[in-house]
Each structure stands twice: as structure tokens, then as C-alpha cells.
PDB file of C-alpha atoms and ligand atoms in Angstrom:
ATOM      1  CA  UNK A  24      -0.109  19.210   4.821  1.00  0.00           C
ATOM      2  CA  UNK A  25       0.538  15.451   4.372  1.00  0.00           C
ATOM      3  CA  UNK A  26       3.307  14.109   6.715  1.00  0.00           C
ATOM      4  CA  UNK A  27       4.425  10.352   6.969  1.00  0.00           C
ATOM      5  CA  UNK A  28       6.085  10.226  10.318  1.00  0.00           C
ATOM      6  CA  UNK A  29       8.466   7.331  11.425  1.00  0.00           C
ATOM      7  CA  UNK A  30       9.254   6.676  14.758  1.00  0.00           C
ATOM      8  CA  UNK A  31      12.313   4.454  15.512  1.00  0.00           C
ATOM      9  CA  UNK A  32      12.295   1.169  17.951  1.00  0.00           C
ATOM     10  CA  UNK A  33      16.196   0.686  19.180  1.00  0.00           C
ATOM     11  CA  UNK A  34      16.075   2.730  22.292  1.00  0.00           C
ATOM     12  CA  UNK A  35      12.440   1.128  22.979  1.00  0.00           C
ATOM     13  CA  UNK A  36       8.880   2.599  22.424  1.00  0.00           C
ATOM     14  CA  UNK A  37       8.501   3.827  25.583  1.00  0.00           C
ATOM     15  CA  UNK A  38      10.695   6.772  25.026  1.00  0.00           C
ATOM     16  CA  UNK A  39       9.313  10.098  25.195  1.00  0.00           C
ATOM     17  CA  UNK A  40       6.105   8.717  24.001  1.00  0.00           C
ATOM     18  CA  UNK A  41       3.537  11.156  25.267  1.00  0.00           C
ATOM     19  CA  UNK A  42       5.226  14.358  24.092  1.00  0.00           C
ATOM     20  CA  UNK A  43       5.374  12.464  20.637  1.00  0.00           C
ATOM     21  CA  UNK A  44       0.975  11.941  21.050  1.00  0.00           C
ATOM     22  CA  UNK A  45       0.285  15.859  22.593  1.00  0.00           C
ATOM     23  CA  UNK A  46       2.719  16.840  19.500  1.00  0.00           C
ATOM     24  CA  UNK A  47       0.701  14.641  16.875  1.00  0.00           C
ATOM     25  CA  UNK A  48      -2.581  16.052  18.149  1.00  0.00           C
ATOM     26  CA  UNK A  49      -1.697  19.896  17.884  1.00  0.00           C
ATOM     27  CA  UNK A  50      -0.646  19.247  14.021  1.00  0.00           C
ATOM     28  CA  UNK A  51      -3.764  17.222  13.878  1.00  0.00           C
ATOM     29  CA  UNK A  52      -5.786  20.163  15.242  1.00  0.00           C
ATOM     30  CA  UNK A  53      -3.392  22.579  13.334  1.00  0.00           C
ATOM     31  CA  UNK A  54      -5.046  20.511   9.926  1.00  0.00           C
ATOM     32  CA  UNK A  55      -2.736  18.351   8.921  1.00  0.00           C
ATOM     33  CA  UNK A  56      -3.192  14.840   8.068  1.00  0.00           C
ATOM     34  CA  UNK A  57      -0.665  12.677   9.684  1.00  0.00           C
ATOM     35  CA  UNK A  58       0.400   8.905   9.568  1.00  0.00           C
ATOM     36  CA  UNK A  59       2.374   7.234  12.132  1.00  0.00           C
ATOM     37  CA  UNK A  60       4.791   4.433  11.157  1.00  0.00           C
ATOM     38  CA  UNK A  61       6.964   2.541  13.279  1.00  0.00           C
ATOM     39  CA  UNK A  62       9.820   0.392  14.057  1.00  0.00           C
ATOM     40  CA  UNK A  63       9.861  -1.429  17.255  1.00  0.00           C
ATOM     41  CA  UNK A  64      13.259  -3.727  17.432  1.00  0.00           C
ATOM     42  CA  UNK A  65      14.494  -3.175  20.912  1.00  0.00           C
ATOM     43  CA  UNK A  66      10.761  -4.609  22.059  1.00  0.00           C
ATOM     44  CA  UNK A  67      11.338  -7.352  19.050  1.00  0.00           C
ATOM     45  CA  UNK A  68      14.680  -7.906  20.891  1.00  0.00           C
ATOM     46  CA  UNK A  69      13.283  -8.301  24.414  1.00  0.00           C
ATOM     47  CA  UNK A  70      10.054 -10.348  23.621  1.00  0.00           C
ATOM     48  CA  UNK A  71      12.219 -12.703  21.556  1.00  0.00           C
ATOM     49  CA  UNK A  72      14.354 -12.957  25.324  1.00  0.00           C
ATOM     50  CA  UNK A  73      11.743 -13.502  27.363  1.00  0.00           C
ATOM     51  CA  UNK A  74      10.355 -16.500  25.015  1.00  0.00           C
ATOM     52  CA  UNK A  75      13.820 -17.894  24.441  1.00  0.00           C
ATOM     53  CA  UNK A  76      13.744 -17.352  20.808  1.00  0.00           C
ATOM     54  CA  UNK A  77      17.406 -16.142  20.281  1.00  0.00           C
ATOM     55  CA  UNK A  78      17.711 -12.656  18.001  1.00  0.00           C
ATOM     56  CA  UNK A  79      20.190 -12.826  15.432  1.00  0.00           C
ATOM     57  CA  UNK A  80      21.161 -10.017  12.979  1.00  0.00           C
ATOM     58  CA  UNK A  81      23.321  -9.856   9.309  1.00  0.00           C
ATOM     59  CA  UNK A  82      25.767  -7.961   7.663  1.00  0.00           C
ATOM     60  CA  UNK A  83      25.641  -7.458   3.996  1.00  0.00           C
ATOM     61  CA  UNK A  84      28.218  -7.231   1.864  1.00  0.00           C
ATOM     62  CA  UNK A  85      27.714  -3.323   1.495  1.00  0.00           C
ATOM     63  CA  UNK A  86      27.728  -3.529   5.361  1.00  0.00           C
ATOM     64  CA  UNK A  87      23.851  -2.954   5.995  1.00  0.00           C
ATOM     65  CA  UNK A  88      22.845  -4.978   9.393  1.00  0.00           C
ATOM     66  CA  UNK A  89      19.685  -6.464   9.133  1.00  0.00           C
ATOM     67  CA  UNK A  90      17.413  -8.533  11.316  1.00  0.00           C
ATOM     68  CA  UNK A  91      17.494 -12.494  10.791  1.00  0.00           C
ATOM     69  CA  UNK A  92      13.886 -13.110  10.239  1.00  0.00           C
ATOM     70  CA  UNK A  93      13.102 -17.001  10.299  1.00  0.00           C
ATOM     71  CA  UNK A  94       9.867 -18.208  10.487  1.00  0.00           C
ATOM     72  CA  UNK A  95      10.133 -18.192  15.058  1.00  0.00           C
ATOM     73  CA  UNK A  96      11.582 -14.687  14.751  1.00  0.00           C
ATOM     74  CA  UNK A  97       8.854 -13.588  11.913  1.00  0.00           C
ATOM     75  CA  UNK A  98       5.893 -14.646  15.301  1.00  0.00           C
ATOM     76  CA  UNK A  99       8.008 -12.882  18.016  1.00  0.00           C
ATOM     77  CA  UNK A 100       8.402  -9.723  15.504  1.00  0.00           C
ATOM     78  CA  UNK A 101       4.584 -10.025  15.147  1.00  0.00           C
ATOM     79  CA  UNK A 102       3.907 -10.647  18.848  1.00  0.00           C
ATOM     80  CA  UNK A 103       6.094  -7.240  19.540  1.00  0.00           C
ATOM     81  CA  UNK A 104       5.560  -5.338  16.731  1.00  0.00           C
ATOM     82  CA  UNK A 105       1.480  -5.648  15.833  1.00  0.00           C
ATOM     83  CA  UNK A 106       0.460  -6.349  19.407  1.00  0.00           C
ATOM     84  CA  UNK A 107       2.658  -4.723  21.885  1.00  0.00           C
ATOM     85  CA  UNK A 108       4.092  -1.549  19.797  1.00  0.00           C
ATOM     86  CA  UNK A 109       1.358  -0.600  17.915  1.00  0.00           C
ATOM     87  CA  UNK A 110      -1.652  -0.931  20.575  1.00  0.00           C
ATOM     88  CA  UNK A 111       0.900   1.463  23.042  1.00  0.00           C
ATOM     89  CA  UNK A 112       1.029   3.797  20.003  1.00  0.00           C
ATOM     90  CA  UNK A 113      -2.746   3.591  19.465  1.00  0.00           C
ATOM     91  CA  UNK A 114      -3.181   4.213  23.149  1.00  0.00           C
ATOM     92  CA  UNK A 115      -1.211   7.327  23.780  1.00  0.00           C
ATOM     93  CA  UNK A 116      -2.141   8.560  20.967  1.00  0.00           C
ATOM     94  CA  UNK A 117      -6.100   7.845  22.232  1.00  0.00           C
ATOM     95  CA  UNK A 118      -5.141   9.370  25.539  1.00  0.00           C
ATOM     96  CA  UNK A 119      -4.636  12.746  24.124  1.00  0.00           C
ATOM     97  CA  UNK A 120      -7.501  12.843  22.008  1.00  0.00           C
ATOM     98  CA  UNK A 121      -6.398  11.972  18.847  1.00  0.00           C
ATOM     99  CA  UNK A 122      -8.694   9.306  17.028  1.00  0.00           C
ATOM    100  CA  UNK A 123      -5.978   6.285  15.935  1.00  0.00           C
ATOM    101  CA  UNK A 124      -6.064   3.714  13.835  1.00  0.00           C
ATOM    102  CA  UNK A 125      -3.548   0.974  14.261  1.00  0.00           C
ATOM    103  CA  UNK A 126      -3.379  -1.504  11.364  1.00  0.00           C
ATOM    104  CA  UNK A 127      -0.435  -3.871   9.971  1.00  0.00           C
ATOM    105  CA  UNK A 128       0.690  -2.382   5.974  1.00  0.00           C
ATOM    106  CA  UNK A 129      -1.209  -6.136   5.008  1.00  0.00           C
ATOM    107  CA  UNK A 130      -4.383  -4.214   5.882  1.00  0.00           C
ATOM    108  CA  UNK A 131      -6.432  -3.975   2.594  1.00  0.00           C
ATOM    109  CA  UNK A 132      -3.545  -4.798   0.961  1.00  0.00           C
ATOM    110  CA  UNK A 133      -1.297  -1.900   1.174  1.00  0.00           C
ATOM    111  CA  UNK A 134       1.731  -3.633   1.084  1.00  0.00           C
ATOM    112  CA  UNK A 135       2.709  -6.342  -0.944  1.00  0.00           C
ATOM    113  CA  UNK A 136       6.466  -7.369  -1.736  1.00  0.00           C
ATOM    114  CA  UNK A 137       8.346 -10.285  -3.378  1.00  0.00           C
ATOM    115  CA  UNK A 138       9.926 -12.381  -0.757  1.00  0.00           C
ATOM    116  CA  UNK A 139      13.876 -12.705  -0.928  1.00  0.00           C
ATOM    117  CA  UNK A 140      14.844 -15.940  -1.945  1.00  0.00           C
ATOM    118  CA  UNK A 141      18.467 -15.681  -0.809  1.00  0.00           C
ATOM    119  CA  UNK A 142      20.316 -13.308   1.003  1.00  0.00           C
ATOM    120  CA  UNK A 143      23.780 -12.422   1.392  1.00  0.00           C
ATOM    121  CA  UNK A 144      25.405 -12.490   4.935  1.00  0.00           C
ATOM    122  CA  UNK A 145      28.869 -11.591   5.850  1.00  0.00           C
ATOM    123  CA  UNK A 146      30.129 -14.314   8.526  1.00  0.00           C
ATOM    124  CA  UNK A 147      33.753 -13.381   9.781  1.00  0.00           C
ATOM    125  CA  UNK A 148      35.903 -13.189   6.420  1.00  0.00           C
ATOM    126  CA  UNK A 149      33.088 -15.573   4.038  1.00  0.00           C
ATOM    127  CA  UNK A 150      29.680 -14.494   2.359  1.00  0.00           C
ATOM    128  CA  UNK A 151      27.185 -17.182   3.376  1.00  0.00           C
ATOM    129  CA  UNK A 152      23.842 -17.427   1.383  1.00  0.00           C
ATOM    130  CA  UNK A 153      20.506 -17.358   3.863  1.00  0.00           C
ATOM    131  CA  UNK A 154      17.144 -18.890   2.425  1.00  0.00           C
ATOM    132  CA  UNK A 155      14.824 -18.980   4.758  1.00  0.00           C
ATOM    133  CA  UNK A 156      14.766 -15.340   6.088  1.00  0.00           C
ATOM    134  CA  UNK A 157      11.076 -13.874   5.946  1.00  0.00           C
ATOM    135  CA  UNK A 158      12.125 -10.596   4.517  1.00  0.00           C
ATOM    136  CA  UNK A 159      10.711  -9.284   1.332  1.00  0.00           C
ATOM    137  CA  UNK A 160      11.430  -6.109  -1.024  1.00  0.00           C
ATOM    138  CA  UNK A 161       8.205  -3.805  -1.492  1.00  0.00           C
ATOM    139  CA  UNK A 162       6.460  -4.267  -4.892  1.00  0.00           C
ATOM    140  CA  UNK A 163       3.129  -1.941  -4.842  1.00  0.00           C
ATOM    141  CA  UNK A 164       2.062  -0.168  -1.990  1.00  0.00           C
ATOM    142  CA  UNK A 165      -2.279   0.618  -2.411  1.00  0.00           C
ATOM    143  CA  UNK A 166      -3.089   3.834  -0.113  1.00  0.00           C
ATOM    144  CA  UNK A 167      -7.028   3.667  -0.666  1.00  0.00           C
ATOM    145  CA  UNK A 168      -7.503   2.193   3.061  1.00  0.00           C
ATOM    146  CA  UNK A 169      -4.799   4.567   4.630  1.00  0.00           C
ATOM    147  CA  UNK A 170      -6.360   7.960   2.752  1.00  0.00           C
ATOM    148  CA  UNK A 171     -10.489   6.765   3.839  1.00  0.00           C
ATOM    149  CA  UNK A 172      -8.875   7.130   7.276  1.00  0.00           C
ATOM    150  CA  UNK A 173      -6.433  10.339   6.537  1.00  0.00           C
ATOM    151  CA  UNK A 174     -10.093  11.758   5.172  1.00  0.00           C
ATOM    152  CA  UNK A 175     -12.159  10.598   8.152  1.00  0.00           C
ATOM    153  CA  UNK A 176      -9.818  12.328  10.238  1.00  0.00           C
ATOM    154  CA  UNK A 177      -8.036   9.157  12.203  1.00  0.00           C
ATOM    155  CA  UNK A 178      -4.481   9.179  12.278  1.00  0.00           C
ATOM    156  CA  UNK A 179      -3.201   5.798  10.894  1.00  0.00           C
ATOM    157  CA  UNK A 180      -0.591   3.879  12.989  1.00  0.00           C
ATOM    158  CA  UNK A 181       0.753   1.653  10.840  1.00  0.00           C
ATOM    159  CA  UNK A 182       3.603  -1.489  11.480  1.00  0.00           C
ATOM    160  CA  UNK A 183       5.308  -2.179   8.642  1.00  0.00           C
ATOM    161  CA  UNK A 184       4.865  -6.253   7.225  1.00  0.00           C
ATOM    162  CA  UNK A 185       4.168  -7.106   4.031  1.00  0.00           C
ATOM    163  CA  UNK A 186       2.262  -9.621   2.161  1.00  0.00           C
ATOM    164  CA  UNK A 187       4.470 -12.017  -0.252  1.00  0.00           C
ATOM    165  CA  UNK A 188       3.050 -13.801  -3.338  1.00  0.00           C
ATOM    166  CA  UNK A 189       3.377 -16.743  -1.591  1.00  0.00           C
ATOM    167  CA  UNK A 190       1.191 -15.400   0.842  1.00  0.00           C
ATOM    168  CA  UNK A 191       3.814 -15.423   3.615  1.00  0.00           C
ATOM    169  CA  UNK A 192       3.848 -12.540   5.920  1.00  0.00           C
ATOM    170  CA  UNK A 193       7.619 -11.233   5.685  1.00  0.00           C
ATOM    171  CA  UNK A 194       9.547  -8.372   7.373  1.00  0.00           C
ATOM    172  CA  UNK A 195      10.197  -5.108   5.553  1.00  0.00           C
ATOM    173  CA  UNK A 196      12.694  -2.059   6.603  1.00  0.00           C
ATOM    174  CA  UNK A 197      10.330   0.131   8.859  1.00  0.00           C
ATOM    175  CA  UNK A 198      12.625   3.241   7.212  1.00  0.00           C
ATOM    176  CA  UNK A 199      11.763   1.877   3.111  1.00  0.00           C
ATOM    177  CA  UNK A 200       8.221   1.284   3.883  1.00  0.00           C
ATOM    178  CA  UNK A 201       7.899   4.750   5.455  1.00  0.00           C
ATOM    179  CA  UNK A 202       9.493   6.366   2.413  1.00  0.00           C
ATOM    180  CA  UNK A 203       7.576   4.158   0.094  1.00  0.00           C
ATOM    181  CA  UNK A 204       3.816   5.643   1.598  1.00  0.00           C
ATOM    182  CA  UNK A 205       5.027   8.828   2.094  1.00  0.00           C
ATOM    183  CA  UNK A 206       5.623   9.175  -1.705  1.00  0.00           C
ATOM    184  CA  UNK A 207       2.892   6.773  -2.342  1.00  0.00           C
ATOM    185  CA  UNK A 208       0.398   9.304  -0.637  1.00  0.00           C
ATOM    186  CA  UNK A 209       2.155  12.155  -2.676  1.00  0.00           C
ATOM    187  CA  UNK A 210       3.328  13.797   1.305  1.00  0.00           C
ATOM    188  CA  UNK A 211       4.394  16.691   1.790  1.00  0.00           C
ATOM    189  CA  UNK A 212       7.261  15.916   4.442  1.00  0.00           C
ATOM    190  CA  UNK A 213       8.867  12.530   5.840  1.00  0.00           C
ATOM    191  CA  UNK A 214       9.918  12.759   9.346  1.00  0.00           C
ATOM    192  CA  UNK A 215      12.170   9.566  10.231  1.00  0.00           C
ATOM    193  CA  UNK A 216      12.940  10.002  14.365  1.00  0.00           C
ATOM    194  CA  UNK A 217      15.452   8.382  16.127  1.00  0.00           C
ATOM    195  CA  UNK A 218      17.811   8.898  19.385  1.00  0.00           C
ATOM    196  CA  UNK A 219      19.892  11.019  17.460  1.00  0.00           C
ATOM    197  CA  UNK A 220      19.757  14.621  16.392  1.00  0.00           C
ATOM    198  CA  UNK A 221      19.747  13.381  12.705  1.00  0.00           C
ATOM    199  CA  UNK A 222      22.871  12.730  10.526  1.00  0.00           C
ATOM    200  CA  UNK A 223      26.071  13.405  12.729  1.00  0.00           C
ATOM    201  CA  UNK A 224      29.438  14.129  11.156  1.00  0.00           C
ATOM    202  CA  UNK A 225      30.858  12.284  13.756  1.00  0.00           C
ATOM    203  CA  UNK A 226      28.319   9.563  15.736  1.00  0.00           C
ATOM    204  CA  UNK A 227      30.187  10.072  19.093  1.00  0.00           C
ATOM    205  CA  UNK A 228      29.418  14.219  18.931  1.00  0.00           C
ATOM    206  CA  UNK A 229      25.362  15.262  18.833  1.00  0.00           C
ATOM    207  CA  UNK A 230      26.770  19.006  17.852  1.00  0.00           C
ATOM    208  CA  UNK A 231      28.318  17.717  14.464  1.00  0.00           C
ATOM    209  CA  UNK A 232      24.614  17.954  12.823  1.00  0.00           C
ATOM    210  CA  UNK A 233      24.567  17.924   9.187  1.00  0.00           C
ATOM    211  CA  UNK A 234      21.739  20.560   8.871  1.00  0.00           C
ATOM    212  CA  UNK A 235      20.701  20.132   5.069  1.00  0.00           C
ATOM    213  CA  UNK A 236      21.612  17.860   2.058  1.00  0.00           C
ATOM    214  CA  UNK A 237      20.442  17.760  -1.329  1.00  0.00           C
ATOM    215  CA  UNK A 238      19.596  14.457  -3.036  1.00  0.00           C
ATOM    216  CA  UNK A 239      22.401  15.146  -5.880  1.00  0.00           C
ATOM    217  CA  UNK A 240      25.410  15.491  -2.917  1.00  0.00           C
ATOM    218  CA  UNK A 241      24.015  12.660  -0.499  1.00  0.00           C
ATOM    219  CA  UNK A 242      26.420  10.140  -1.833  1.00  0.00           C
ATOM    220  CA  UNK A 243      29.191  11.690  -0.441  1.00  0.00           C
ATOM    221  CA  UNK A 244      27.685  11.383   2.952  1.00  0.00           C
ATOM    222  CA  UNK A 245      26.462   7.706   3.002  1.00  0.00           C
ATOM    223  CA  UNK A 246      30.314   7.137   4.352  1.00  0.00           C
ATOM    224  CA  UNK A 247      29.595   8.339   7.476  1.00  0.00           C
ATOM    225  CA  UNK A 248      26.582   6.708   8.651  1.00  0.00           C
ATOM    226  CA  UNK A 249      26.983   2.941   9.401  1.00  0.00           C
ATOM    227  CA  UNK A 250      23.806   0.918  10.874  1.00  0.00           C
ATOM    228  CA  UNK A 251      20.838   2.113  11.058  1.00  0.00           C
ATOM    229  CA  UNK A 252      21.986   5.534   9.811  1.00  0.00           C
ATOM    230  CA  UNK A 253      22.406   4.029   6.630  1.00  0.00           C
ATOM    231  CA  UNK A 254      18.855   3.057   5.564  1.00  0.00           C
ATOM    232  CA  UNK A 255      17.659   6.023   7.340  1.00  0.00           C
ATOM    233  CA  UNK A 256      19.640   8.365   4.307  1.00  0.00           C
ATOM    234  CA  UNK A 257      18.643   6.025   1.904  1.00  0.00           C
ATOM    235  CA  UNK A 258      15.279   5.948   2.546  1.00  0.00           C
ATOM    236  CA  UNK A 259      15.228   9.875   2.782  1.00  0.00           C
ATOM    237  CA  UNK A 260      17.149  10.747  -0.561  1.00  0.00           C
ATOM    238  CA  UNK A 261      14.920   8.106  -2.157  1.00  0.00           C
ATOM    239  CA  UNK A 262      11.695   9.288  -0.523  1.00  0.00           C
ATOM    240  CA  UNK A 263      13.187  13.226  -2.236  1.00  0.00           C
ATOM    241  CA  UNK A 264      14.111  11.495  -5.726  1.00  0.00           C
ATOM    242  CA  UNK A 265      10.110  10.138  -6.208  1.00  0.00           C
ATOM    243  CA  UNK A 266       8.578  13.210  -4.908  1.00  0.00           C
ATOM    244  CA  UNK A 267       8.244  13.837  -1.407  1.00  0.00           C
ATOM    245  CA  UNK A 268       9.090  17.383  -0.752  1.00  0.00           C
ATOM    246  CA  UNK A 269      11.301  16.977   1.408  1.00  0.00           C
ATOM    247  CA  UNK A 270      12.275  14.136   4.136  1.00  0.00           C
ATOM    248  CA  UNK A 271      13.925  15.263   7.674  1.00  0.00           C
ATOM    249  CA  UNK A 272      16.010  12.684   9.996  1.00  0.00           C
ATOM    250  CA  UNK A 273      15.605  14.113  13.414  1.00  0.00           C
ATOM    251  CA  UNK A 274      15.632  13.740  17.218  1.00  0.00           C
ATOM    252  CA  UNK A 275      12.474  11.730  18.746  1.00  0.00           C
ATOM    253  CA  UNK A 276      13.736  12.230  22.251  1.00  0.00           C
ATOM    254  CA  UNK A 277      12.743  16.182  22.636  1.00  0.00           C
ATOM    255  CA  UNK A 278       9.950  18.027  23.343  1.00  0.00           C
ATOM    256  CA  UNK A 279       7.286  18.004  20.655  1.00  0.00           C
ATOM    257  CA  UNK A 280       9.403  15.931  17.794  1.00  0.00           C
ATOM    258  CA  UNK A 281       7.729  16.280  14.738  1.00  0.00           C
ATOM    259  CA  UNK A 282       7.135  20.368  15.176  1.00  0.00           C
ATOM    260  CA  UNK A 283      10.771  20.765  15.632  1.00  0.00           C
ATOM    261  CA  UNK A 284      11.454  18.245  12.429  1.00  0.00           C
ATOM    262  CA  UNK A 285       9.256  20.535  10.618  1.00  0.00           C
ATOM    263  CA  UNK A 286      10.828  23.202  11.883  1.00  0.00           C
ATOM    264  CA  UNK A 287      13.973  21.800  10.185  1.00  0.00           C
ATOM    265  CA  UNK A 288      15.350  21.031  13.655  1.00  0.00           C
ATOM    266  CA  UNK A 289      17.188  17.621  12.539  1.00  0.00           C
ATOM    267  CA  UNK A 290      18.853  16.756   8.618  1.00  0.00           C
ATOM    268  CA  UNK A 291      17.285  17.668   6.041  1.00  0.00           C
ATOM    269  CA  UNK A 292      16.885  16.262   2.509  1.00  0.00           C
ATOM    270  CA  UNK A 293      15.514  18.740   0.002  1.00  0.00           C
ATOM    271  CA  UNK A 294      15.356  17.683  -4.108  1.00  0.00           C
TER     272      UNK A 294
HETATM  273  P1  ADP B   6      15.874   3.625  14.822  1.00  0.00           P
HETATM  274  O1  ADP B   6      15.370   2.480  15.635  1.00  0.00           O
HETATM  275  O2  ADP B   6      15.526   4.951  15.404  1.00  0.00           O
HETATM  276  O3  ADP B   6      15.487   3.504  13.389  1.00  0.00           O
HETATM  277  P2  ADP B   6      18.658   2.845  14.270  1.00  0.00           P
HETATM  278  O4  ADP B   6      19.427   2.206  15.348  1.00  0.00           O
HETATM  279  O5  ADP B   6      18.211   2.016  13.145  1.00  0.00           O
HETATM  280  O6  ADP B   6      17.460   3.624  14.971  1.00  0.00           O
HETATM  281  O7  ADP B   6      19.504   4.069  13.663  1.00  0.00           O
HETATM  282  C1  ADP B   6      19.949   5.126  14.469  1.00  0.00           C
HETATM  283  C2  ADP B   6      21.382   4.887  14.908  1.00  0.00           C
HETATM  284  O8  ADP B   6      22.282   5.047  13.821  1.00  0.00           O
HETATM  285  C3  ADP B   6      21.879   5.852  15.952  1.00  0.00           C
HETATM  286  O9  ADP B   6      21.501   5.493  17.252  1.00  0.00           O
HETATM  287  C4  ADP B   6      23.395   5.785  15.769  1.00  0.00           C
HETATM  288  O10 ADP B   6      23.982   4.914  16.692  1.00  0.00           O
HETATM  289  C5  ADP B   6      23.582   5.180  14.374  1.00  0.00           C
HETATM  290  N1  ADP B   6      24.440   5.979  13.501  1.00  0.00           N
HETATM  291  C6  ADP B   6      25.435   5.489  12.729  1.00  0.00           C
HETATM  292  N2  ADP B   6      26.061   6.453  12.048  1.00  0.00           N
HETATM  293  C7  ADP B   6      25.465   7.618  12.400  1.00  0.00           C
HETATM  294  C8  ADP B   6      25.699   8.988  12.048  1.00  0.00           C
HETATM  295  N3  ADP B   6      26.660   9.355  11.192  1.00  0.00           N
HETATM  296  N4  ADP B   6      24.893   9.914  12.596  1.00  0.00           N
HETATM  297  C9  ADP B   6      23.915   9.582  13.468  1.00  0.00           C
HETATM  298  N5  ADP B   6      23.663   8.305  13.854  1.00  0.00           N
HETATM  299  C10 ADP B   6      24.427   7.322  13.339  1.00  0.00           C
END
């Protein structure tokens, strides 16, 4: 089995990381061929502290936050997110015995995207227009570097940037670009984990799991997830609609993660 696994960044890296690497190697043993992909914003967040490079975030109109990515922001976010978060994944992963790759999606060009010119930002009761945020919408996505690995039997750990035609590197949604290889490498399952059980009814009550949703109803449930949640349902349902089998938003906090996620412990998006 192929499965594109996503593990989130705004509770920090650090969490739970080695059951997530002993869990990766027994599906590795088990035969499957696994890719890591990963977010990393809370370690975005405190790098950009520490070098006094203020964070700032925006609000679409539809209400999607977003990180501000100017061009000081876009070398903190590579600092954190290519250096820090990736070589920890690479190393617990190494630790356990499973032979990782880490590599940024500009790697043999795997990812390349068409830089937004302007963006729309919500600022109190006005819509302000932003041009110089290094963020960029996914326009082909090659898998021939990421499937030599898959077949040499190294798991891929891969942080999610993209190459513009202007040959900027720009920031991409870590929950799109998982979606976008896992149907790009045809997978079998997307796991997106996070510090929730998965979709919640209500965010304030981790037993109001929605167990299973099928692409045609998921509309009526984008209501209820605000933030992060959001892109998280979008990028499963879309992941579903181009062919993954299906895509589960689950907990990355428990014991052994992505067994449980296959399990169908979590929310899970089925065509
Ligand atoms: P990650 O870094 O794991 O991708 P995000 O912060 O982007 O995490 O998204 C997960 C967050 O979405 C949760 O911590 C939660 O606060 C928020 N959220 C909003 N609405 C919901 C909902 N209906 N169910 C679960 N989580 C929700």
C-alpha cells in the first residue's frame, strides 16, 4: 500500500515524535511504501522570535488564515522548516531503523507553482491587497525522484516549498501539497495528523468525532471547521475527488498514529 502521511507543525514537532518513527517502521516492515510530509509552523513561529523577525498571519475573505510570507519570513520558514524540522524527522526516523530521505518538494523538481501576485487580506472591516507574499498555488507536481526512493526502499521526508517561474522559492499549504502527491503517486490512503482526533462537531469536545464523510456531503461540514480545520477537509475531499482512495484526518498525539488512522481511528473521507 501507498500512503502519503502528513504530520502537522502547530503544537511543535517534538510531539510524540518517536511513537510516530517506531509506527512508520512497522508499516515499512509490514510492506508498505510510505512518504512523510510535514508542516512545521509553531517551530516557523519560534525561530522567527528568536531572530526578531516578527510572524504575521491573514484572513481571507472566505476566512482561511494563512501565513504572511515576505521575503525575511520566506528565510526563517526555510531556516525552521528545511533545516530544523525536517533533519529531526530524518533523525528519528534513522533512530529506529528506518532508511529516510529528507528533501525540500524543489528537489528534482517535484513541485513547481505559479507565484500569487496579489492576495486578499481581511484587516478589521476592509480587504487590503498583499503583493509581496512568497506564496504560490501548485501547478505540476513530478514524482520520478520521490518513487526511485519509494522503490529503493527509503521513506521520503519531504517539506513542502515550491519552485515559481520566476524562480523564487515560495510557501505552499503543507495540507494541498500533501493531497496533491498523494494523488500524484496514485496512494492508496492520505493520513493528515494533527492535535485533534480529526473533524470535531464541536472544537471544544474531542468525543464529537465525525467518524466518516463522503466527498458528495462534505460541504455541509466545511461550516464547522474554522483554521486550520478548514484546509485540512479541503485538502482531504479533494485528495478523494482525483483518486486517492480514501484520505483520514486523525490524532498525531497517540500511540502508533498512522496504524490507528488506517485503522479508521480519526475522519474519514471515502469517494
Ligand atoms: P496542523 O499544524 O496539525 O496542520 P492546524 O492548526 O492547521 O494544525 O489545524 C488543526 C486545528 O484546527 C486544531 O488544533 C483545532 O484548533 C482547529 N479546528 C477548527 N475547527 C475544528 C473542528 N471542527 N474540529 C477539529 N479541529 C478544528
Amino acid at each position: 500500500m501507498i500512503v502519503v502521511i502528513k504530520i502537522g507543525g502547530a503544537a511543535g514537532i517534538n510531539q510524540n515524535l518517536t511513537g510516530l518513527a517506531n509506527d512508520l517502521k512497522s508499516l515499512v516492515d509490514a510492506g508498505n511504501q510510505i512518504l512523510l510530509i510535514h508542516g512545521g509552523s509553531a517551530e516557523v513561529d519560534a525561530l522567527g522570535e528568536r531572530l526578531g523577525v516578527p510572524m504575521r498571519y491573514i484572513t481571507s475573505p472566505s476566512g482561511v488564515r494563512s501565513r504572511y510570507t515576505d521575503s525575511a519570513t520566506m528565510e526563517v520558514f526555510i531556516m525552521a522548516m528545511a533545516g530544523r524540522v525536517n533533519t529531526e524527522l530524518v533523525r528519528q526516523l534513522q533512530v529506529v531503523g528506518v532508511k529516510a530521505v529528507g528533501i525540500t518538494a524543489i528537489s528534482g523538481g517535484m513541485f513547481y507553482g505559479e507565484r500569487k501576485t496579489a492576495i486578499r487580506s481581511v484587516e478589521g472591516s476592509k480587504v487590503k491587497l498583499i503583493r509581496d507574499d512568497l506564496s504560490a498555488t501548485l501547478t505540476s507536481v513530478d514524482t520520478a525522484l520521490v518513487e526511485h526512493l519509494l522503490a529503493g526502499g527509503y521513506l521520503p521526508v519531504v517539506c513542502p516549498l515550491v519552485l515559481a517561474q520566476g524562480g523564487e522559492v515560495c510557501n505552499i499549504d503543507a495540507d494541498r501539497a500533501a493531497a496533491a502527491l498523494a494523488t500524484a503517486l496514485r496512494a492508496d490512503q492520505l493520513i493528515l495528523l494533527s492535535n485533534v482526533p480529526g473533524l470535531l462537531e464541536d472544537v471544544s469536545n474531542p468525543s464529537s468525532l465525525i467518524r466518516c464523510i463522503r466527498v458528495g456531503e462534505a460541504e455541509s461540514y466545511e461550516e464547522i471547521a474554522s483554521a486550520g480545520m478548514k484546509k485540512k477537509l479541503a485538502a482531504a475531499v479533494a485528495a478523494v475527488r482525483s483518486g486517492v482512495k480514501r484520505a483520514v484526518i486523525a490524532d498525531g498525539r497517540v500511540e502508533a498514529p498512522a496504524t490507528r488512522a488506517i485503522r479508521s481511528e480519526g475522519t474519514v473521507v471515502t469517494p
